[in-house]
Amino acid sequence: MSVVTLEIDGKVCTGVSGETVFDVAWNNGVKIPRLCHIGGLPNIGACRLCLVEVEGQKKLLPACITPVQEGMVVRTWSEKLIAHRRLIVELLFAERNHVCSVCVVNRNCELQDLAVELGLDHIRLRYQFPKLVADTSHERFGLDHNRCVLCTRCVRVCDEVEGAHTWDVSRRGALSQIIADLGEPWGESDTCTSCGKCVQVCPTGALFEKGKAVSEMRKDRGFLKYIVTAREKGQWIR
Amino acid sequence: MAERILINTVTRVEGHAKVSIYVDDAGEVSSAQFHVVEFRGFEKFVEGRPFHEMPGLMSRICGICPVSHVLASSKAGDRLLGVEVPPAAVKQRRLVNLAQILQSHALSFFHLSSPDLLLGFDSDPARRNIFGLIDCEADFARRGIRVRKFGQRIIELVGGRKIHPSWSTPGGVQTRMGAEARDEIAAGVPEALESVKLALDRLKSVLDSFPVEIEHLGNFPSLFLGMVSPRGEVEFYDGVIRIGDAEGNIVADGLDPLRYYTYLGEASEEWSYMKFPFYKPLGYPGGMYRVGPLARLNVAASTGTPLADRELREFKQRSRGAVCQSFHYHLARLIEMLHCVERIEELMVDRELMGKRVRARAGQNQNEGVGACEAPRGTLFHHYVVDDDGVMQKVNLLIATGQNNLAINRAVTQAAQRFVRPEAIQEGMLNRVEAAIRCFDPCLSCSTHALGQMPLEIDVRNSRGEVVNRYRRGR
Ligand code: SF4
Ligand code: SF4
Ligand code: FES
């Protein structure tokens, strides 16, 4: 494990080889936007919100899967990056039906926070208004496809942490959807242990606890840190 | 038919009102119709949503009376859960409903109607609004604005926000009420009480100058429907339905609001998107009934609070049977405001209001639920059918303005026949037609209330249905 020194937004930062640009930036107080990344789960570099500029590279690189290198010069905020991130978020909003004012996570939503952070006051794209349903067949939880951004955090936590692998993604492109088992109603899934981990890591109101009214749902991410600390350091502390 | 074209320009209920006045070959007004778009869209697009979302969704129907929709919706949700709501939650809901009725009535009276009543129906239309009122009756107008603010502040303190609070939810409410909120509300009561009393005296003092309007702006026999407590008192949150007739007799009493569909039917007409509810035993359109302040005071034996009761006794003297003049909706509204302030004051010393347990938790236990309460403009019913997973399958909303639909049409016809001279239309004539509508304080004026003008379009048509004169006002 060797120490790596690099520059992020003009600030000299140090990290350890093998760490990602994203982690080193955050550890040094530079908050890069993200959606699919969540600490404690394997990264997949899917949402592209964490794209950064690296000097000497023509392409923009996703910080969550780019390992740090000695002498790297990274920029996390620029006109160009903001424009790209804005567009990504606009695409997400246009793709499904987000009605924040009546959503269970209104004012506690990562997607909404991103929109606010990026100054998104309107969507330039045509809304698709797909006809999607909510699956509330599970005793305690619900899945509303209208609010899913396909970040697959639920898929990963269920597979990697809980070990149940209830969730997966079916179909492709705009038709992609999260499914339980082989497309059963969630309540009829044989593999789901009802642990609720997916609900807590979901960045939006797509996965929620049943019975929660508008703005009432708060996600508890602490459990993931607890598990990771236990796994990596053998310390059972929160 | 030609008159349908213009309705299509209306997109939502807070849009425009449109009136068609029909003139016969002799040049006399033969009839008039009031066209409006109702909330059908809401009933359709909430299908497929989990029912816990309903109070939040329903509150968006209206910016003036969101609380009523939240409450009716929560009550329907209570039925789906099959729970008894804790007393603290019931009291909170009652308090906010009173505040809602108070602020909505204040808006209707001070901002919308008092310019007509205090400045005159024929006064300059450019000044016949709340600003004109501020100029010549500054203290009165300011008091009105403050009463409304008091009501809104209560909604904000208890419900978390002034407009579209969604703190009430199936099973109860989200948060316990704090002592500071209570103290602030209690401190506002004396001024509100004084302002409402003042307005009431003021209205009573000018009533005599409108004998013709009182006689012709919607004065006709009809049934009246309202919620009453088991003791027959005015009741806004939870009670039984009572129906009275024009002679003041009770036609039906103790009706279960949850079974509204057994005694209320809904007809539709092709010239309006609004449904036409009627009392089933008398058929359509004979079963026309009115709801709202006038109806509630007509059917209730008392209000249950001392000051409002004194006013109610005087009110009931105005007519031998029920008070049938729609003009007296204004007076009824002020008496209800008095009652609301008195009830709010009572709640401030109610120990249960501050109770800790504010929500009954349960899974879904029923597939069908009805919630009913009194909204400012009349009795409101929400009827939900959900599947076994709690997903909305069917929704029926019976809204106050809809229930007054037949009566508003009747009032518009009467006002047009009495005041409109088709050969020489003047603004004051049309303002009276509009005033007939305004008695009912229909909800479609929501979005433009503040300026005291709802966008209104009046077509005068000959017997062949051709437009011979058109008058437009508003945005
Ligand atoms: S999930 Fe987030 S962005 Fe989507 S509707 Fe809910 S609050 Fe809005
Ligand atoms: S349900 Fe939530 S966690 Fe799963 S993919 Fe959709 S947005 Fe991500
Ligand atoms: S957070 Fe890096 S790609 Fe999604």
XYZ file of C-alpha atoms and ligand atoms in Angstrom:
733
model
C 0.000 0.000 0.000
C 1.715 3.129 -1.154
C 0.658 6.682 -0.570
C -0.424 8.593 -3.657
C -0.416 12.354 -3.973
C -2.622 14.109 -6.478
C -4.340 17.413 -7.121
C -8.119 17.712 -7.010
C -9.639 21.091 -7.835
C -6.331 22.772 -7.076
C -6.052 21.079 -3.719
C -3.193 18.692 -2.937
C -4.708 15.441 -1.693
C -3.287 12.173 -0.550
C -4.745 8.743 -0.884
C -3.675 5.144 -0.935
C -3.042 3.283 -4.176
C -6.107 1.268 -5.144
C -8.500 3.904 -3.811
C -10.772 5.629 -6.290
C -10.655 9.285 -7.217
C -14.159 9.514 -5.787
C -13.179 8.225 -2.346
C -10.027 10.300 -2.108
C -11.916 13.411 -3.172
C -14.642 12.840 -0.581
C -12.088 12.057 2.134
C -10.502 15.406 1.332
C -13.759 17.295 1.459
C -14.454 17.510 -2.280
C -17.988 16.277 -2.809
C -18.416 14.802 -6.271
C -22.057 14.132 -7.264
C -23.081 10.484 -7.568
C -26.082 8.283 -7.827
C -25.153 4.655 -8.440
C -22.195 4.735 -6.051
C -22.794 4.132 -2.395
C -20.040 3.399 0.092
C -19.933 -0.279 1.035
C -21.182 -1.673 -2.265
C -19.106 -2.548 -5.325
C -18.976 0.228 -7.900
C -20.353 -0.186 -11.403
C -19.835 3.257 -12.937
C -23.305 3.301 -14.402
C -24.892 6.674 -13.785
C -21.953 8.841 -14.972
C -22.774 11.646 -12.583
C -19.333 11.426 -11.034
C -17.544 12.189 -14.305
C -14.407 14.288 -13.808
C -11.752 15.867 -16.008
C -8.257 14.450 -15.691
C -5.390 16.382 -17.178
C -3.812 14.606 -20.132
C -6.959 12.527 -20.774
C -9.246 13.398 -23.641
C -12.157 11.443 -22.183
C -14.058 12.297 -19.034
C -13.599 9.613 -16.402
C -16.084 8.278 -13.853
C -14.468 9.024 -10.503
C -16.119 6.108 -8.713
C -14.228 3.511 -10.762
C -11.042 5.423 -11.589
C -8.109 4.507 -9.328
C -5.915 7.345 -8.129
C -2.453 7.746 -9.633
C 0.563 9.689 -8.492
C 0.598 13.245 -9.837
C -2.933 13.164 -11.275
C -4.557 16.543 -11.792
C -8.331 16.258 -11.446
C -11.114 18.770 -11.938
C -14.506 17.884 -10.506
C -16.452 21.034 -11.399
C -16.399 22.847 -14.720
C -18.964 24.315 -17.080
C -18.705 21.232 -19.228
C -19.109 18.794 -16.324
C -22.077 20.705 -14.983
C -23.716 20.666 -18.409
C -23.253 16.908 -18.677
C -24.526 16.234 -15.189
C -27.515 18.441 -15.749
C -28.422 16.575 -18.871
C -28.100 13.214 -17.131
C -30.450 14.316 -14.383
C -32.864 15.815 -16.887
C -32.892 12.522 -18.749
C -33.720 10.696 -15.528
C -36.612 13.014 -14.777
C -37.954 12.884 -18.321
C -37.722 9.109 -18.501
C -40.148 8.258 -15.693
C -42.850 9.917 -13.640
C -41.444 11.909 -10.750
C -44.041 13.916 -8.906
C -41.986 15.115 -5.971
C -44.757 16.985 -4.207
C -46.602 13.773 -3.415
C -43.599 11.464 -3.078
C -42.764 9.550 0.103
C -39.182 10.846 0.072
C -39.923 14.415 -0.959
C -37.156 16.532 0.600
C -35.159 13.396 1.499
C -34.271 12.243 -1.985
C -30.850 11.946 -3.592
C -32.188 12.561 -7.077
C -34.048 15.636 -5.946
C -30.964 16.896 -4.106
C -28.941 16.485 -7.281
C -31.495 18.470 -9.234
C -31.312 21.236 -6.665
C -27.529 21.172 -6.582
C -27.355 21.453 -10.356
C -29.880 24.261 -10.458
C -32.332 22.256 -12.495
C -35.421 24.428 -12.655
C -36.973 22.918 -15.742
C -36.574 19.936 -18.051
C -35.706 20.711 -21.646
C -36.573 17.228 -22.841
C -39.970 15.797 -23.618
C -41.393 13.827 -20.704
C -42.005 10.223 -21.690
C -44.827 9.575 -19.211
C -44.464 5.794 -19.379
C -47.313 3.839 -17.879
C -45.637 2.085 -14.967
C -47.075 0.398 -11.923
C -46.288 0.196 -8.253
C -45.720 -3.257 -6.768
C -47.087 -3.217 -3.227
C -47.549 -6.958 -2.919
C -44.868 -7.239 -0.211
C -46.157 -7.179 3.324
C -43.939 -4.306 4.452
C -42.413 -2.643 1.414
C -43.367 -1.191 -1.939
C -41.598 -0.660 -5.277
C -42.775 2.168 -7.496
C -41.162 1.844 -10.916
C -42.152 5.420 -11.697
C -39.397 6.653 -9.391
C -36.677 4.112 -10.138
C -33.506 5.446 -11.753
C -32.027 1.963 -12.363
C -28.962 2.638 -10.250
C -29.010 -1.046 -9.177
C -28.003 -0.270 -5.613
C -30.874 -2.555 -4.550
C -29.610 -5.345 -6.784
C -26.090 -5.084 -5.396
C -26.959 -4.807 -1.721
C -29.331 -7.740 -1.957
C -26.759 -9.862 -3.722
C -23.493 -8.794 -2.084
C -24.538 -7.970 1.438
C -27.693 -9.916 2.175
C -26.754 -12.758 -0.171
C -30.316 -13.272 -1.351
C -30.087 -11.917 -4.909
C -33.798 -11.283 -5.119
C -33.461 -8.280 -7.403
C -32.284 -8.122 -10.950
C -32.767 -6.018 -14.033
C -34.999 -7.259 -16.808
C -35.082 -6.151 -20.457
C -32.961 -3.408 -22.000
C -32.698 0.308 -22.607
C -35.724 2.356 -21.776
C -37.669 -0.831 -21.099
C -35.341 -1.938 -18.310
C -37.027 -2.677 -15.036
C -36.074 -3.987 -11.655
C -37.640 -7.405 -11.062
C -37.939 -9.713 -8.088
C -36.765 -13.251 -8.835
C -37.998 -14.142 -12.305
C -40.507 -11.330 -12.504
C -42.814 -12.366 -9.674
C -44.712 -9.899 -7.551
C -42.316 -8.995 -4.720
C -44.668 -10.425 -2.126
C -44.426 -13.831 -3.761
C -40.641 -13.934 -3.990
C -39.081 -17.107 -2.573
C -35.680 -15.527 -2.057
C -36.547 -12.214 -0.381
C -35.738 -12.341 3.326
C -37.628 -9.098 4.022
C -34.469 -7.569 5.468
C -35.251 -4.165 3.944
C -31.653 -3.355 2.943
C -32.686 -2.492 -0.602
C -35.254 -0.044 0.674
C -32.667 1.789 2.735
C -30.041 2.111 0.003
C -32.434 3.173 -2.752
C -31.604 6.818 -3.520
C -35.164 7.729 -4.477
C -38.698 6.939 -3.426
C -38.803 3.888 -5.700
C -38.360 1.516 -2.781
C -40.256 2.524 0.319
C -41.808 1.276 3.526
C -45.518 0.745 3.159
C -47.728 3.046 5.185
C -45.449 6.023 4.786
C -47.185 9.184 3.667
C -45.837 12.122 1.656
C -42.330 13.181 2.765
C -42.385 10.708 5.614
C -39.834 8.174 4.428
C -36.283 8.572 5.748
C -33.585 6.232 4.479
C -31.217 4.740 7.005
C -27.812 4.307 5.393
C -26.000 3.747 8.696
C -26.490 -0.002 8.582
C -24.287 -0.359 5.545
C -21.380 1.414 7.196
C -21.887 -0.818 10.233
C -21.673 -3.949 8.157
C -18.676 -2.738 6.178
C -16.762 -1.708 9.310
C -17.494 -5.079 10.830
C -16.415 -6.894 7.712
C -13.257 -4.926 7.039
C -12.071 -4.035 10.522
C -13.792 -6.649 12.627
C -15.285 -3.889 14.750
C -18.994 -4.117 15.517
C -19.588 -0.433 16.065
C -21.903 2.116 14.500
C -73.331 21.947 -30.046
C -71.614 25.282 -30.337
C -71.441 26.082 -26.623
C -69.194 23.138 -25.930
C -66.314 24.642 -27.849
C -65.442 27.255 -25.290
C -65.504 24.850 -22.390
C -62.674 23.001 -24.016
C -60.382 25.931 -23.484
C -60.736 25.381 -19.774
C -58.136 23.002 -18.522
C -58.575 22.809 -14.797
C -61.161 23.639 -12.267
C -59.513 26.824 -11.132
C -60.023 27.987 -14.682
C -62.854 29.897 -16.175
C -66.522 29.896 -15.561
C -68.732 30.223 -18.532
C -72.359 31.177 -18.634
C -74.719 30.875 -21.560
C -77.792 33.037 -21.468
C -80.569 31.985 -23.847
C -82.861 34.622 -25.293
C -86.203 33.715 -26.836
C -87.655 35.207 -30.004
C -89.423 37.877 -28.005
C -86.058 39.082 -26.733
C -86.553 37.851 -23.173
C -84.105 35.699 -21.237
C -85.525 32.186 -21.276
C -82.823 30.296 -19.414
C -79.159 30.308 -18.474
C -76.525 27.655 -17.972
C -73.401 27.630 -15.901
C -70.609 25.534 -17.402
C -67.603 24.227 -15.586
C -64.922 21.602 -15.687
C -64.795 19.281 -12.727
C -62.070 17.158 -11.175
C -62.588 14.076 -13.291
C -58.911 13.916 -14.121
C -58.006 13.363 -10.507
C -60.330 10.422 -10.149
C -58.679 8.802 -13.129
C -55.000 9.446 -12.635
C -54.799 8.305 -9.039
C -55.787 4.821 -10.125
C -52.799 2.543 -9.583
C -51.343 4.575 -6.719
C -50.895 3.177 -3.181
C -53.664 4.554 -0.972
C -51.262 6.055 1.570
C -50.402 8.618 -1.043
C -53.982 9.728 -1.429
C -54.150 12.545 1.139
C -51.088 14.133 -0.454
C -52.436 13.667 -3.945
C -55.930 14.823 -3.100
C -54.742 17.960 -1.390
C -53.554 19.117 -4.804
C -57.102 19.325 -6.088
C -57.490 22.760 -4.659
C -55.337 25.535 -3.282
C -58.128 27.062 -1.245
C -59.570 24.039 0.490
C -56.751 21.455 0.378
C -57.342 20.616 4.031
C -60.846 19.360 3.354
C -59.554 16.987 0.719
C -56.734 15.817 2.953
C -59.224 15.121 5.728
C -61.828 13.328 3.638
C -59.015 11.320 2.093
C -57.409 10.454 5.442
C -60.802 9.432 6.772
C -61.340 7.137 3.805
C -57.857 5.771 4.560
C -58.819 5.248 8.228
C -61.593 2.975 6.953
C -59.221 1.031 4.736
C -57.007 0.385 7.743
C -60.089 -0.274 9.843
C -58.745 1.656 12.840
C -59.998 4.017 15.482
C -58.052 7.271 15.192
C -56.478 8.455 18.495
C -58.278 11.414 20.116
C -55.298 13.754 19.762
C -55.294 13.217 16.014
C -59.035 13.737 15.785
C -58.698 17.027 17.663
C -55.847 18.188 15.451
C -57.855 17.378 12.369
C -60.851 19.207 13.794
C -58.746 22.245 14.585
C -57.255 22.444 11.128
C -60.642 21.935 9.506
C -62.045 24.848 11.505
C -59.074 26.982 10.498
C -59.603 25.992 6.883
C -63.272 26.947 6.929
C -62.429 30.202 8.674
C -59.787 31.242 6.183
C -61.749 30.165 3.139
C -64.882 31.989 4.309
C -62.784 35.057 5.064
C -61.484 34.991 1.523
C -64.963 34.605 0.107
C -66.473 37.346 2.210
C -63.795 39.981 2.590
C -61.878 39.633 -0.640
C -64.599 38.562 -3.028
C -68.026 39.585 -1.937
C -67.647 42.601 0.278
C -66.579 44.834 -2.628
C -70.063 44.253 -4.105
C -71.770 44.609 -0.765
C -69.924 47.649 0.543
C -69.021 49.483 -2.646
C -72.139 48.554 -4.603
C -72.958 46.196 -7.472
C -72.881 49.050 -9.973
C -69.704 50.690 -8.747
C -66.712 51.008 -11.051
C -65.531 47.464 -11.859
C -61.919 48.612 -11.836
C -62.217 49.548 -8.187
C -64.721 46.889 -7.147
C -62.154 44.598 -5.566
C -60.094 44.188 -2.430
C -57.822 47.082 -3.418
C -60.752 49.409 -3.892
C -61.952 48.268 -0.519
C -58.606 48.972 1.105
C -58.804 52.521 -0.205
C -62.109 53.394 1.346
C -62.432 50.881 4.192
C -58.851 50.309 5.178
C -59.467 48.975 8.659
C -62.229 46.643 7.548
C -60.198 45.229 4.671
C -57.138 44.808 6.842
C -59.121 42.929 9.451
C -60.393 40.596 6.742
C -56.904 39.891 5.536
C -55.757 39.217 9.085
C -58.614 36.834 9.852
C -57.655 34.847 6.801
C -54.046 34.903 7.867
C -55.013 33.630 11.307
C -56.711 30.616 9.734
C -53.787 29.954 7.453
C -51.336 30.280 10.291
C -53.165 27.592 12.253
C -52.979 25.296 9.250
C -49.274 26.011 9.000
C -48.587 25.531 12.714
C -50.419 22.240 12.962
C -50.190 20.892 9.435
C -46.643 21.997 8.685
C -47.483 24.243 5.749
C -50.082 26.818 4.784
C -51.183 25.239 1.557
C -51.348 21.541 0.767
C -50.424 20.269 4.210
C -50.258 16.512 4.156
C -49.684 15.930 7.828
C -52.910 14.015 8.131
C -52.667 10.461 6.948
C -54.609 7.206 7.174
C -54.733 6.302 10.862
C -54.153 9.773 12.253
C -51.623 12.548 11.810
C -47.845 12.602 11.474
C -46.788 14.797 14.344
C -47.787 15.754 17.817
C -48.803 19.338 18.399
C -46.486 21.543 20.444
C -47.301 23.959 23.240
C -45.888 26.979 21.365
C -48.280 26.340 18.512
C -51.179 26.194 20.901
C -50.129 29.380 22.673
C -49.742 31.277 19.445
C -53.169 30.203 18.245
C -54.792 31.019 21.569
C -53.263 34.484 21.461
C -54.829 35.160 18.062
C -58.370 34.243 19.066
C -59.552 37.566 20.585
C -58.715 39.649 17.533
C -60.265 37.126 15.151
C -63.405 37.034 17.245
C -63.676 40.806 17.263
C -63.132 41.091 13.511
C -65.712 38.467 12.687
C -68.260 40.095 15.004
C -67.585 43.426 13.374
C -68.018 42.007 9.895
C -71.231 40.305 10.919
C -72.717 43.527 12.284
C -71.588 45.349 9.199
C -73.203 42.842 6.844
C -76.447 42.859 8.776
C -76.519 46.641 8.638
C -76.297 46.744 4.832
C -78.565 43.775 4.048
C -81.624 45.989 3.866
C -80.186 47.869 0.929
C -80.304 44.783 -1.291
C -83.972 43.734 -1.281
C -84.030 43.061 -5.036
C -80.792 41.079 -5.026
C -81.887 39.028 -2.031
C -85.133 38.249 -3.809
C -83.633 37.357 -7.176
C -80.095 36.046 -6.781
C -80.980 32.422 -6.336
C -84.090 32.541 -4.200
C -86.024 29.318 -4.705
C -87.125 26.293 -2.734
C -84.762 23.326 -2.631
C -83.550 20.646 -0.301
C -80.602 21.375 1.973
C -77.984 18.846 2.962
C -75.429 19.075 5.709
C -73.591 17.176 8.397
C -74.869 17.432 11.965
C -73.754 15.971 15.262
C -75.930 13.292 16.830
C -77.501 16.145 18.814
C -78.367 18.031 15.659
C -75.657 20.672 16.051
C -73.499 22.050 13.257
C -70.704 19.528 12.688
C -67.783 19.886 10.294
C -65.591 16.874 10.881
C -67.588 13.770 11.694
C -71.312 13.335 12.005
C -74.461 12.161 10.287
C -76.130 13.599 7.225
C -79.387 15.486 7.583
C -81.563 16.666 4.726
C -84.159 19.380 5.166
C -86.693 20.945 2.810
C -87.657 24.517 1.991
C -90.422 24.551 4.601
C -87.895 23.744 7.279
C -88.957 20.114 7.772
C -86.424 17.387 8.236
C -86.767 15.051 5.269
C -84.124 12.538 6.290
C -81.941 12.360 9.355
C -79.157 10.235 10.759
C -78.018 9.148 7.298
C -74.664 7.422 7.302
C -72.196 9.484 5.242
C -70.343 6.287 4.387
C -73.379 5.078 2.508
C -73.924 8.323 0.601
C -74.439 6.458 -2.649
C -77.626 4.874 -1.353
C -79.360 8.250 -1.148
C -77.367 10.508 -3.483
C -77.316 9.977 -7.233
C -75.188 11.691 -9.856
C -76.542 12.761 -13.204
C -74.540 14.300 -16.024
C -75.414 16.782 -18.743
C -73.584 17.109 -21.992
C -73.075 20.864 -21.663
C -71.060 20.724 -18.453
C -68.230 18.552 -17.212
C -69.541 18.884 -13.713
C -71.758 16.136 -12.355
C -75.235 16.915 -11.078
C -75.812 15.162 -7.776
C -79.389 14.787 -6.549
C -81.302 13.254 -3.661
C -82.342 9.857 -4.994
C -85.812 9.511 -3.438
C -86.927 12.675 -5.276
C -85.213 11.818 -8.566
C -83.444 14.086 -11.044
C -83.692 17.047 -11.222
C -86.408 17.204 -8.533
C -83.929 16.076 -5.900
C -81.899 19.263 -6.237
C -80.238 20.182 -2.982
C -77.901 22.851 -1.728
C -74.864 22.325 0.475
C -72.522 24.715 2.235
C -73.030 27.383 4.912
C -76.666 28.150 4.088
C -77.599 24.472 3.987
C -75.697 23.632 7.149
C -77.387 26.384 9.132
C -80.779 25.462 7.700
C -80.559 21.832 8.760
C -78.846 22.264 12.126
C -80.905 22.982 15.227
C -78.051 24.868 16.873
C -74.375 25.519 16.435
C -73.382 24.449 19.918
C -71.433 27.632 20.707
C -73.027 30.624 22.482
C -72.272 33.578 20.188
C -72.963 31.719 16.970
C -76.144 30.285 18.471
C -77.484 33.744 19.162
C -76.828 34.665 15.543
C -78.346 31.432 14.316
C -81.607 32.118 16.132
C -81.779 35.527 14.467
C -80.851 33.967 11.128
C -83.662 31.472 11.336
C -86.119 34.358 11.895
C -85.439 35.608 8.382
C -87.795 33.134 6.892
C -90.713 31.040 8.027
C -89.297 27.768 6.810
C -85.713 27.335 5.707
C -83.810 30.397 4.506
C -84.023 29.895 0.736
C -82.296 33.057 -0.498
C -78.852 32.152 -1.762
C -77.839 35.715 -0.991
C -77.847 34.695 2.642
C -74.968 32.347 2.036
C -72.921 35.427 2.914
C -74.583 35.819 6.270
C -74.415 32.089 6.948
C -70.728 32.163 6.131
C -70.063 34.847 8.722
C -72.055 33.017 11.377
C -70.006 29.924 10.652
C -66.837 31.954 10.987
C -67.973 33.069 14.401
C -68.675 29.461 15.280
C -65.241 28.396 14.005
C -63.425 30.930 16.163
C -65.460 29.864 19.192
C -64.677 26.215 18.567
C -60.996 26.971 18.042
C -60.985 28.746 21.381
C -62.566 25.686 23.017
C -59.965 23.398 21.522
C -57.167 25.499 22.956
C -58.046 24.307 26.456
C -58.791 20.749 25.385
C -56.242 18.438 27.046
C -56.678 15.761 24.384
C -55.415 18.058 21.635
C -51.848 17.794 22.879
C -51.957 14.027 23.367
C -48.897 11.979 22.540
C -50.418 9.163 20.537
C -51.420 10.634 17.205
C -51.518 7.666 14.902
C -53.098 4.242 14.880
C -50.932 1.799 12.969
C -52.324 -1.093 11.042
C -52.037 -2.823 7.746
C -54.805 -2.660 5.237
C -57.932 -4.413 6.486
C -60.640 -3.281 4.080
C -60.951 -2.907 0.341
C -63.391 -0.050 0.338
C -63.528 3.141 2.342
C -65.507 6.363 2.347
C -64.424 9.546 4.084
C -66.721 12.508 4.513
C -66.451 15.885 6.172
C -67.708 19.412 5.713
C -65.566 21.553 3.460
C -66.047 25.333 3.408
C -68.393 25.030 0.451
C -70.296 21.958 1.558
C -70.217 18.278 2.284
C -67.324 16.410 0.741
C -67.188 12.681 0.084
C -64.183 10.610 -0.949
C -64.894 7.019 -1.911
C -61.998 4.625 -2.549
C -61.801 1.040 -3.699
C -58.389 -0.645 -3.410
C -57.101 -4.104 -4.279
C -55.589 -6.463 -1.716
C -52.222 -4.715 -2.058
C -53.665 -1.301 -1.259
C -53.507 0.004 -4.810
C -56.290 2.367 -5.861
C -58.749 0.762 -8.241
C -61.631 3.199 -8.222
C -62.197 6.661 -6.858
C -65.325 8.700 -6.623
C -65.278 12.243 -5.341
C -68.441 14.105 -4.513
C -67.432 17.712 -4.194
C -69.338 20.601 -2.681
C -69.398 22.821 -5.731
C -70.629 19.843 -7.742
C -73.498 19.289 -5.359
C -74.508 22.930 -5.676
C -74.387 22.647 -9.445
C -78.121 22.352 -10.004
C -78.772 25.186 -7.607
C -76.127 27.431 -9.172
C -77.732 26.892 -12.557
C -81.075 27.724 -11.094
C -79.653 30.877 -9.487
C -77.955 31.977 -12.679
C -81.179 31.599 -14.633
C -83.102 33.551 -12.050
C -80.560 36.351 -11.908
C -80.333 36.552 -15.699
C -84.081 36.705 -16.073
C -84.382 39.451 -13.531
C -81.359 41.611 -14.286
C -80.183 41.073 -17.856
C -81.773 43.132 -20.629
C -80.399 41.381 -23.728
C -80.911 44.400 -25.953
C -78.738 46.663 -23.803
C -76.287 44.736 -21.701
C -74.513 46.657 -19.005
C -71.676 45.578 -16.794
C -73.744 45.859 -13.626
C -76.282 43.379 -15.005
C -73.650 40.777 -15.650
C -72.024 41.472 -12.332
C -75.277 40.432 -10.700
C -75.323 37.188 -12.630
C -71.824 36.667 -11.409
C -72.852 37.624 -7.895
C -75.452 34.870 -8.000
C -72.636 32.428 -8.647
C -70.452 34.061 -6.047
C -73.057 33.487 -3.306
C -72.112 29.836 -3.524
C -68.407 30.701 -3.508
C -67.727 28.005 -6.083
C -64.292 26.543 -6.007
C -63.485 27.237 -9.632
C -62.587 30.770 -8.700
C -59.652 29.470 -6.664
C -56.753 30.611 -8.701
C -57.858 34.172 -9.268
C -59.594 34.838 -6.007
C -57.071 37.338 -4.838
C -58.085 40.028 -7.254
C -61.748 39.549 -6.552
C -62.489 38.652 -10.111
C -62.934 35.230 -11.468
C -62.433 34.917 -15.174
C -65.912 34.783 -16.523
C -67.330 34.471 -19.952
C -70.942 35.106 -20.738
C -72.535 34.208 -24.058
C -75.930 35.500 -24.966
C -77.566 33.130 -27.419
C -80.751 33.337 -29.436
C -83.286 30.560 -29.686
C -81.253 28.904 -32.451
C -78.271 28.747 -30.160
C -76.282 31.370 -32.052
C -74.135 33.731 -30.046
C -75.533 37.244 -30.321
C -73.447 38.886 -27.657
C -70.340 37.874 -25.819
C -68.849 39.285 -22.696
C -65.482 38.331 -21.297
C -63.853 39.319 -18.071
C -60.816 38.299 -16.114
C -57.511 36.878 -17.188
S -37.976 9.837 -6.095
Fe -37.068 11.855 -5.685
S -37.087 12.875 -7.645
Fe -38.462 11.139 -7.812
S -40.478 11.941 -7.259
Fe -39.576 11.196 -5.387
S -38.616 13.005 -4.513
Fe -38.968 13.446 -6.626
S -35.299 0.550 -7.043
Fe -34.070 2.189 -6.147
S -32.123 1.191 -5.687
Fe -33.188 -0.156 -7.099
S -32.467 0.456 -9.092
Fe -34.335 1.603 -8.740
S -33.643 3.532 -7.878
Fe -31.931 2.113 -7.710
S -21.485 7.360 -9.138
Fe -19.894 6.996 -10.535
S -20.930 6.353 -12.274
Fe -22.535 6.503 -10.803
